[in-house]
Short mmCIF file of C-alpha atoms in Angstrom, two decimals:
data_model
loop_
_atom_site.label_atom_id
_atom_site.label_comp_id
_atom_site.label_asym_id
_atom_site.label_seq_id
_atom_site.Cartn_x
_atom_site.Cartn_y
_atom_site.Cartn_z
CA MET A 1 -0.07 -0.08 0.08
CA LYS A 2 1.38 3.25 -1.22
CA THR A 3 1.17 6.44 1.16
CA SER A 4 2.45 9.67 1.02
CA GLU A 5 2.15 13.25 2.59
CA SER A 6 -1.27 13.48 0.75
CA THR A 7 -2.65 10.74 2.60
CA ILE A 8 -4.41 10.54 6.00
CA GLY A 9 -3.41 7.63 8.03
CA ILE A 10 -5.62 5.79 10.53
CA VAL A 11 -4.19 3.54 12.96
CA GLY A 12 -6.86 1.02 14.01
CA ALA A 13 -9.58 -0.74 11.94
CA GLY A 14 -12.25 -0.84 14.73
CA ILE A 15 -15.70 0.78 14.43
CA GLY A 16 -14.29 4.14 14.82
CA GLY A 17 -11.34 3.89 12.47
CA LEU A 18 -13.49 2.43 9.54
CA VAL A 19 -16.17 4.97 9.96
CA ALA A 20 -13.68 7.74 9.73
CA ALA A 21 -11.94 6.02 6.65
CA ILE A 22 -15.16 5.74 4.90
CA ALA A 23 -16.25 9.33 5.86
CA LEU A 24 -12.93 10.78 4.90
CA ARG A 25 -12.60 9.04 1.71
CA ARG A 26 -16.19 10.20 0.72
CA ALA A 27 -14.88 13.84 1.70
CA GLY A 28 -12.21 13.65 -0.93
CA HIS A 29 -9.20 12.45 0.84
CA ASP A 30 -6.70 9.53 0.20
CA VAL A 31 -6.99 7.35 3.15
CA ALA A 32 -4.72 4.54 4.71
CA VAL A 33 -5.61 2.22 7.60
CA PHE A 34 -3.31 0.41 9.61
CA GLU A 35 -4.31 -2.38 11.77
CA GLN A 36 -2.29 -4.53 14.18
CA ALA A 37 -4.27 -7.76 13.87
CA LYS A 38 -3.07 -9.98 11.09
CA GLN A 39 -6.73 -10.78 9.96
CA PHE A 40 -10.32 -9.72 10.59
CA ALA A 41 -11.74 -12.18 13.10
CA ARG A 42 -15.14 -12.47 14.58
CA VAL A 43 -14.18 -11.30 18.28
CA GLY A 44 -15.68 -8.85 20.46
CA ALA A 45 -18.75 -8.05 22.20
CA ASP A 46 -22.42 -7.55 21.06
CA ILE A 47 -23.04 -3.76 20.88
CA ASN A 48 -26.03 -1.38 21.22
CA LEU A 49 -26.32 1.29 18.74
CA THR A 50 -28.62 3.79 19.89
CA PRO A 51 -30.32 6.36 17.45
CA ASN A 52 -27.56 8.78 17.40
CA ALA A 53 -25.11 6.09 16.23
CA VAL A 54 -27.63 4.66 13.70
CA ARG A 55 -28.56 8.04 12.12
CA ALA A 56 -24.76 8.73 11.75
CA LEU A 57 -24.28 5.43 10.10
CA ASP A 58 -27.28 5.95 7.81
CA GLY A 59 -25.65 9.18 6.60
CA LEU A 60 -22.68 6.93 5.25
CA GLY A 61 -24.92 4.40 3.51
CA VAL A 62 -23.97 1.75 6.21
CA GLY A 63 -27.29 1.62 8.14
CA GLU A 64 -29.08 -0.65 5.52
CA ALA A 65 -26.45 -3.46 5.72
CA ALA A 66 -26.35 -3.25 9.58
CA ARG A 67 -29.95 -3.80 9.88
CA VAL A 68 -29.89 -7.07 8.05
CA THR A 69 -28.61 -9.13 11.17
CA ALA A 70 -29.49 -6.51 13.76
CA ALA A 71 -32.40 -6.60 16.17
CA ARG A 72 -34.59 -3.60 16.87
CA PRO A 73 -35.31 -3.48 20.71
CA SER A 74 -39.18 -2.20 21.55
CA HIS A 75 -38.17 -0.41 24.66
CA ARG A 76 -35.49 0.69 27.09
CA ILE A 77 -36.48 -0.40 30.35
CA SER A 78 -34.89 0.16 33.87
CA ARG A 79 -35.78 -2.44 36.67
CA THR A 80 -34.69 -2.70 40.45
CA TYR A 81 -32.62 -5.77 40.76
CA ASP A 82 -34.35 -7.44 43.78
CA THR A 83 -37.99 -6.37 43.51
CA GLY A 84 -38.18 -6.13 39.66
CA GLU A 85 -39.95 -2.76 39.84
CA GLU A 86 -39.84 -0.85 36.63
CA THR A 87 -38.46 2.62 37.21
CA SER A 88 -38.27 3.84 33.76
CA ARG A 89 -39.66 2.69 30.23
CA LEU A 90 -38.93 4.32 27.16
CA GLU A 91 -40.36 3.28 23.76
CA MET A 92 -37.82 2.54 21.04
CA ALA A 93 -38.20 0.89 17.63
CA ASP A 94 -40.63 2.85 15.54
CA SER A 95 -41.13 5.48 18.32
CA ALA A 96 -37.45 6.32 18.20
CA GLU A 97 -37.21 6.46 14.69
CA GLN A 98 -40.07 8.75 14.41
CA ARG A 99 -38.56 11.04 17.33
CA TYR A 100 -34.76 10.76 16.36
CA GLY A 101 -34.67 9.82 12.73
CA ALA A 102 -33.37 6.38 13.45
CA PRO A 103 -34.17 3.34 15.61
CA GLN A 104 -32.02 1.52 18.09
CA LEU A 105 -30.23 -1.47 16.69
CA THR A 106 -28.51 -4.23 18.76
CA ILE A 107 -25.71 -6.11 16.63
CA HIS A 108 -22.50 -8.20 16.95
CA ARG A 109 -19.49 -5.99 16.64
CA ALA A 110 -18.20 -8.34 13.96
CA ASP A 111 -21.41 -7.92 11.78
CA LEU A 112 -21.04 -4.11 11.88
CA LEU A 113 -17.41 -4.31 11.12
CA ALA A 114 -18.09 -6.62 8.11
CA ALA A 115 -20.83 -3.94 6.78
CA LEU A 116 -18.15 -1.20 7.18
CA ALA A 117 -15.28 -3.13 5.61
CA ASP A 118 -17.61 -3.62 2.53
CA MET A 119 -17.90 0.17 2.19
CA PHE A 120 -14.00 0.70 2.11
CA PRO A 121 -11.40 -0.70 -0.31
CA ALA A 122 -9.43 -3.60 0.97
CA GLU A 123 -6.22 -2.58 -0.72
CA CYS A 124 -6.33 0.62 1.59
CA VAL A 125 -6.17 -1.53 4.74
CA ALA A 126 -2.73 -2.81 5.80
CA LEU A 127 -2.99 -5.63 8.49
CA GLY A 128 -0.43 -6.78 10.74
CA LYS A 129 0.85 -3.38 11.17
CA ARG A 130 1.64 -2.79 14.88
CA ALA A 131 3.01 0.87 15.21
CA GLN A 132 6.30 0.88 17.21
CA THR A 133 7.37 4.53 16.77
CA ILE A 134 5.33 7.68 15.63
CA ALA A 135 7.05 10.96 14.82
CA ALA A 136 5.47 14.00 13.58
CA ASP A 137 6.91 17.14 11.91
CA GLU A 138 5.43 20.07 10.23
CA LYS A 139 4.72 18.38 6.80
CA GLY A 140 3.64 15.11 8.17
CA VAL A 141 3.79 11.96 10.26
CA SER A 142 6.35 8.89 10.03
CA LEU A 143 5.59 5.54 11.44
CA SER A 144 7.50 2.54 11.88
CA PHE A 145 5.98 -1.10 12.56
CA SER A 146 6.94 -4.20 14.24
CA ASP A 147 7.38 -5.98 10.93
CA GLY A 148 10.19 -3.54 9.93
CA THR A 149 8.18 -1.66 7.40
CA GLY A 150 7.28 2.02 7.81
CA ALA A 151 4.84 4.72 6.26
CA ARG A 152 4.78 8.42 5.89
CA VAL A 153 1.61 10.21 5.79
CA GLY A 154 0.32 13.97 5.87
CA ALA A 155 -1.94 13.49 8.99
CA LEU A 156 -2.49 10.58 11.49
CA LEU A 157 -5.64 9.58 13.46
CA GLY A 158 -5.46 7.58 16.33
CA ALA A 159 -8.55 5.05 16.47
CA ASP A 160 -6.57 2.43 18.27
CA GLY A 161 -8.49 2.00 21.54
CA ILE A 162 -7.72 2.52 25.19
CA HIS A 163 -4.11 1.43 24.83
CA SER A 164 -3.58 3.96 21.95
CA CYS A 165 -0.02 4.11 20.70
CA VAL A 166 -0.82 7.39 18.80
CA ARG A 167 -2.11 8.80 22.12
CA THR A 168 1.04 7.86 23.69
CA ALA A 169 3.19 9.42 20.81
CA MET A 170 1.31 12.71 21.14
CA PHE A 171 0.91 13.11 24.99
CA GLY A 172 3.20 10.52 26.63
CA ALA A 173 2.75 7.29 28.31
CA GLU A 174 -0.03 6.80 30.78
CA SER A 175 -1.67 3.49 31.91
CA PRO A 176 -5.46 2.96 31.88
CA ARG A 177 -6.78 2.72 35.49
CA PHE A 178 -8.64 -0.60 36.53
CA THR A 179 -11.95 0.17 37.80
CA GLY A 180 -12.29 -2.66 40.22
CA ILE A 181 -15.39 -4.17 38.07
CA VAL A 182 -15.50 -7.05 35.80
CA ALA A 183 -17.89 -7.82 33.05
CA TYR A 184 -19.39 -11.16 31.98
CA ARG A 185 -20.77 -11.69 28.49
CA ALA A 186 -23.02 -14.38 27.28
CA VAL A 187 -25.53 -15.07 24.49
CA VAL A 188 -28.39 -17.60 24.86
CA PRO A 189 -31.06 -18.68 22.19
CA ALA A 190 -34.30 -16.78 23.01
CA GLU A 191 -36.36 -19.94 22.82
CA ARG A 192 -34.53 -21.29 25.84
CA VAL A 193 -35.84 -18.31 27.91
CA ALA A 194 -39.21 -17.91 26.07
CA GLY A 195 -41.12 -17.56 29.50
CA VAL A 196 -39.28 -14.41 30.42
CA PRO A 197 -41.00 -11.14 29.73
CA ASN A 198 -39.59 -8.28 27.86
CA LEU A 199 -37.08 -10.25 25.65
CA GLY A 200 -37.50 -7.83 22.89
CA ALA A 201 -36.59 -5.05 25.00
CA PHE A 202 -33.16 -3.42 26.13
CA THR A 203 -33.63 -4.27 29.93
CA LYS A 204 -31.15 -2.76 32.57
CA TRP A 205 -31.31 -4.58 36.18
CA TRP A 206 -29.87 -1.78 38.52
CA GLY A 207 -28.06 -3.68 41.15
CA PRO A 208 -27.39 -2.64 44.82
CA ASN A 209 -24.43 -0.34 44.13
CA PRO A 210 -23.26 1.47 40.88
CA GLN A 211 -20.90 -1.27 39.65
CA SER A 212 -23.42 -4.19 39.85
CA GLN A 213 -26.06 -4.63 37.01
CA ILE A 214 -27.34 -6.88 34.43
CA VAL A 215 -28.26 -5.78 30.90
CA THR A 216 -30.16 -7.86 28.34
CA PHE A 217 -31.12 -7.19 24.70
CA PRO A 218 -32.12 -9.12 21.70
CA LEU A 219 -29.77 -10.05 18.79
CA ASN A 220 -29.91 -11.71 15.44
CA ARG A 221 -33.30 -10.43 14.71
CA GLY A 222 -34.35 -11.56 18.28
CA ARG A 223 -33.39 -15.21 17.81
CA ASP A 224 -30.80 -14.60 20.61
CA ILE A 225 -30.55 -12.79 23.92
CA PHE A 226 -27.30 -11.10 24.90
CA ILE A 227 -26.45 -10.76 28.45
CA PHE A 228 -23.91 -8.26 29.96
CA ALA A 229 -23.32 -8.26 33.70
CA THR A 230 -20.79 -6.27 35.82
CA THR A 231 -19.92 -6.56 39.22
CA PRO A 232 -17.12 -5.22 41.55
CA GLN A 233 -14.22 -7.58 41.85
CA ASP A 234 -10.42 -6.99 42.70
CA THR A 235 -8.98 -10.30 41.83
CA TRP A 236 -9.27 -10.55 38.12
CA HIS A 237 -7.37 -8.04 36.24
CA LEU A 238 -7.34 -9.57 32.68
CA GLU A 239 -8.71 -7.26 29.96
CA SER A 240 -9.73 -9.84 27.15
CA TRP A 241 -12.52 -10.18 24.42
CA THR A 242 -12.12 -13.88 24.54
CA ALA A 243 -11.12 -15.14 28.21
CA PRO A 244 -13.69 -17.58 29.45
CA GLY A 245 -15.37 -17.07 32.87
CA SER A 246 -17.23 -19.42 35.15
CA VAL A 247 -21.04 -19.78 34.76
CA ASP A 248 -21.34 -20.79 38.67
CA GLU A 249 -19.48 -17.78 39.44
CA LEU A 250 -21.60 -15.83 37.29
CA ARG A 251 -24.71 -17.01 39.00
CA GLU A 252 -23.47 -16.72 42.42
CA GLN A 253 -22.72 -12.97 41.88
CA TYR A 254 -26.45 -12.14 41.20
CA VAL A 255 -28.13 -14.50 43.54
CA ALA A 256 -30.00 -11.78 45.12
CA TYR A 257 -31.44 -10.47 41.85
CA HIS A 258 -35.10 -11.10 40.53
CA PRO A 259 -36.09 -14.48 39.53
CA GLU A 260 -36.56 -13.14 35.80
CA ALA A 261 -32.89 -11.88 35.83
CA ARG A 262 -31.56 -15.19 37.30
CA ALA A 263 -33.65 -17.22 34.75
CA LEU A 264 -31.56 -15.47 32.05
CA LEU A 265 -28.40 -16.48 33.84
CA ASP A 266 -29.57 -20.03 34.50
CA ALA A 267 -29.90 -20.42 30.93
CA CYS A 268 -26.12 -19.72 30.27
CA ASP A 269 -23.87 -22.64 29.07
CA THR A 270 -20.73 -20.38 28.73
CA VAL A 271 -19.68 -16.92 29.62
CA LEU A 272 -16.67 -14.55 28.84
CA LYS A 273 -15.17 -12.40 31.38
CA THR A 274 -13.11 -9.14 31.45
CA ALA A 275 -11.81 -6.49 33.61
CA LEU A 276 -13.01 -2.99 32.97
CA TYR A 277 -10.42 -0.17 32.49
CA GLU A 278 -10.79 3.68 32.17
CA ARG A 279 -9.18 6.96 31.91
CA ASP A 280 -10.05 10.53 32.91
CA PRO A 281 -11.36 12.98 30.20
CA MET A 282 -8.54 14.46 28.39
CA PRO A 283 -8.03 18.26 27.95
CA ALA A 284 -6.82 17.79 24.26
CA TRP A 285 -7.27 15.39 21.67
CA ALA A 286 -5.34 17.09 18.69
CA ALA A 287 -1.76 18.22 18.37
CA GLY A 288 -0.26 19.28 14.97
CA ARG A 289 -1.27 16.88 12.29
CA MET A 290 -2.45 14.08 14.74
CA ALA A 291 -5.92 13.61 16.54
CA LEU A 292 -7.44 11.01 18.46
CA LEU A 293 -11.13 9.51 18.19
CA GLY A 294 -13.27 6.91 20.07
CA ASP A 295 -11.60 4.95 22.86
CA ALA A 296 -8.26 6.42 22.13
CA ALA A 297 -9.52 9.77 23.11
CA HIS A 298 -12.37 8.97 25.78
CA PRO A 299 -12.47 5.40 26.67
CA MET A 300 -15.63 4.95 28.94
CA LEU A 301 -17.41 2.39 31.04
CA PRO A 302 -20.30 0.67 29.20
CA PHE A 303 -22.99 2.01 31.63
CA MET A 304 -24.48 4.33 29.08
CA ALA A 305 -23.87 1.97 26.19
CA GLN A 306 -22.25 4.81 24.16
CA GLY A 307 -18.65 3.61 23.33
CA ALA A 308 -19.36 2.75 19.92
CA GLY A 309 -21.80 5.54 19.42
CA MET A 310 -19.15 8.31 20.54
CA ALA A 311 -16.57 6.77 18.12
CA ILE A 312 -19.04 6.84 15.34
CA GLU A 313 -20.11 10.48 16.14
CA ASP A 314 -16.35 11.36 16.32
CA ALA A 315 -15.56 10.04 13.06
CA VAL A 316 -18.57 11.53 11.14
CA VAL A 317 -17.89 15.09 12.82
CA LEU A 318 -14.16 14.87 12.02
CA SER A 319 -14.72 14.09 8.47
CA ARG A 320 -17.06 17.17 7.90
CA HIS A 321 -14.17 19.22 9.57
CA LEU A 322 -11.87 17.79 7.25
CA GLU A 323 -13.85 18.01 4.00
CA GLY A 324 -12.20 20.23 1.45
CA ILE A 325 -9.10 20.87 3.79
CA ALA A 326 -5.58 20.77 2.48
CA MET A 327 -2.73 19.25 4.33
CA ALA A 328 -1.30 22.62 5.29
CA ASP A 329 -4.57 23.48 7.15
CA MET A 330 -4.78 20.02 8.87
CA PRO A 331 -3.59 21.31 12.35
CA SER A 332 -6.31 24.00 12.54
CA ALA A 333 -8.97 21.64 11.21
CA LEU A 334 -8.16 19.13 13.80
CA GLN A 335 -8.20 21.64 16.49
CA ALA A 336 -11.72 22.73 15.30
CA TYR A 337 -12.95 18.95 15.40
CA GLN A 338 -11.58 18.59 19.09
CA ALA A 339 -13.41 21.86 19.84
CA ALA A 340 -16.79 20.41 18.46
CA ARG A 341 -16.59 17.04 20.15
CA ILE A 342 -14.61 17.20 23.28
CA GLU A 343 -17.39 18.71 25.66
CA ARG A 344 -19.86 16.16 24.56
CA ALA A 345 -17.62 12.98 24.79
CA SER A 346 -16.40 14.23 28.29
CA GLN A 347 -19.87 14.56 29.40
CA VAL A 348 -20.93 10.88 28.37
CA GLN A 349 -17.61 9.73 29.74
CA LEU A 350 -18.25 11.06 32.93
CA GLY A 351 -21.95 10.19 33.04
CA SER A 352 -20.81 6.67 32.23
CA ARG A 353 -18.67 6.44 35.15
CA GLY A 354 -21.47 7.87 37.36
CA ASN A 355 -23.96 5.17 36.10
CA ASN A 356 -27.05 7.01 36.91
CA TRP A 357 -28.54 7.96 33.56
CA LEU A 358 -32.17 6.69 32.82
CA ARG A 359 -32.43 4.95 36.04
CA GLU A 360 -35.60 6.66 37.14
CA GLY A 361 -36.79 8.21 33.76
CA GLY A 362 -35.55 11.32 32.38
CA ASN A 363 -35.06 12.70 29.13
CA ALA A 364 -32.81 10.82 26.51
CA ASP A 365 -32.82 13.47 23.80
CA TRP A 366 -29.37 15.04 24.56
CA VAL A 367 -27.94 11.64 23.72
CA TYR A 368 -30.22 10.03 21.18
CA GLY A 369 -31.14 13.33 19.38
CA TYR A 370 -27.48 14.13 18.46
CA ASP A 371 -27.12 14.50 14.75
CA ALA A 372 -23.36 14.11 13.79
CA TRP A 373 -24.28 15.28 10.21
CA ALA A 374 -25.90 18.57 11.41
CA VAL A 375 -24.12 19.77 14.44
CA PRO A 376 -22.51 23.20 14.04
CA LEU A 377 -18.72 23.16 13.02
CA GLY A 378 -16.03 25.39 14.29
CA ALA A 379 -14.56 25.82 10.69
CA PRO A 380 -10.82 27.12 10.88
CA ALA A 381 -10.28 30.39 9.43
CA GLY A 382 -8.20 30.69 6.19
CA ALA A 383 -8.54 27.06 5.11
CA THR A 384 -7.40 26.14 1.64
CA ALA A 385 -9.40 23.84 -0.45
CA ILE A 386 -7.98 20.77 -1.96
CA ALA A 387 -7.23 21.39 -5.62
#
């Protein structure tokens, strides 16, 4: 793959990286994506795409493909862990589409990545490229990879997650902080739990403390139910998409929960387990010809289900700031992107940490009603259009 100082490089071919690549290419830029994995594999969690994220994907033409395997939750329900009392119920599906211009979709991460990959040329993605050193100057950014190769680009975007090497190159080394929380993930066939109500809804069982919860939602057009449960635990620090956990331990952690919640756990044959890490909000995401997006900029706990949504919003707003921008004006355009996004993403990041959003009702409009294609831009003055 050939690159030059007229190319925008993206480190990371996850959701945010691929959305940015598609949007930037559509905005007229040459884009190269560098991914450390040697191949795309079907790993990762099932994700919740709320209307703000789906509307952003629709604007790229990806939403139709995502809908093929996704489910459309009927409601967003909050319930108290022991009594089962409903404390909040929001209509989603058609009601969300009427109110926000897009529905909520729940989908496996791999299915979304496949839909995104189909929209971006495979020859512009370099696999097996783990960045080792990154050096920026006034004319561009140089990268060297662990396989002995290198690349030179005009600007570089870090979409490489919570352990971002681009972030380290920009702002220095800093380790993510273990939250003291672990998460369990499992999928069960819907027919196995057919007697449990609200299987078609996104349901959150709020536990006895902010770190304890069970979230369930439909997958694969309702054929499966995804279970995501969190609990405080100091003895497990492994952060992994694929590490197996104990089903017996899972059930023991939630023995005080309502019978309907426990019925879902009783249906689990296997479970995956991971430790949850976070960082504090950053005062800056951009410096010179480099900028961050998604978890590289604002890794957040999953309690508002906005990690993927914020990355998608970042990518779309970033592409709008860079449309028609020449490389010489990239630093100011990246600063304008940062200014447009940092307050909202930081607010969601802190709200996710606090884990109180929609527990007892409230208005979801400030999250779900955001339109990444229409929010005002802080266009840099004196920008030079691409010839």
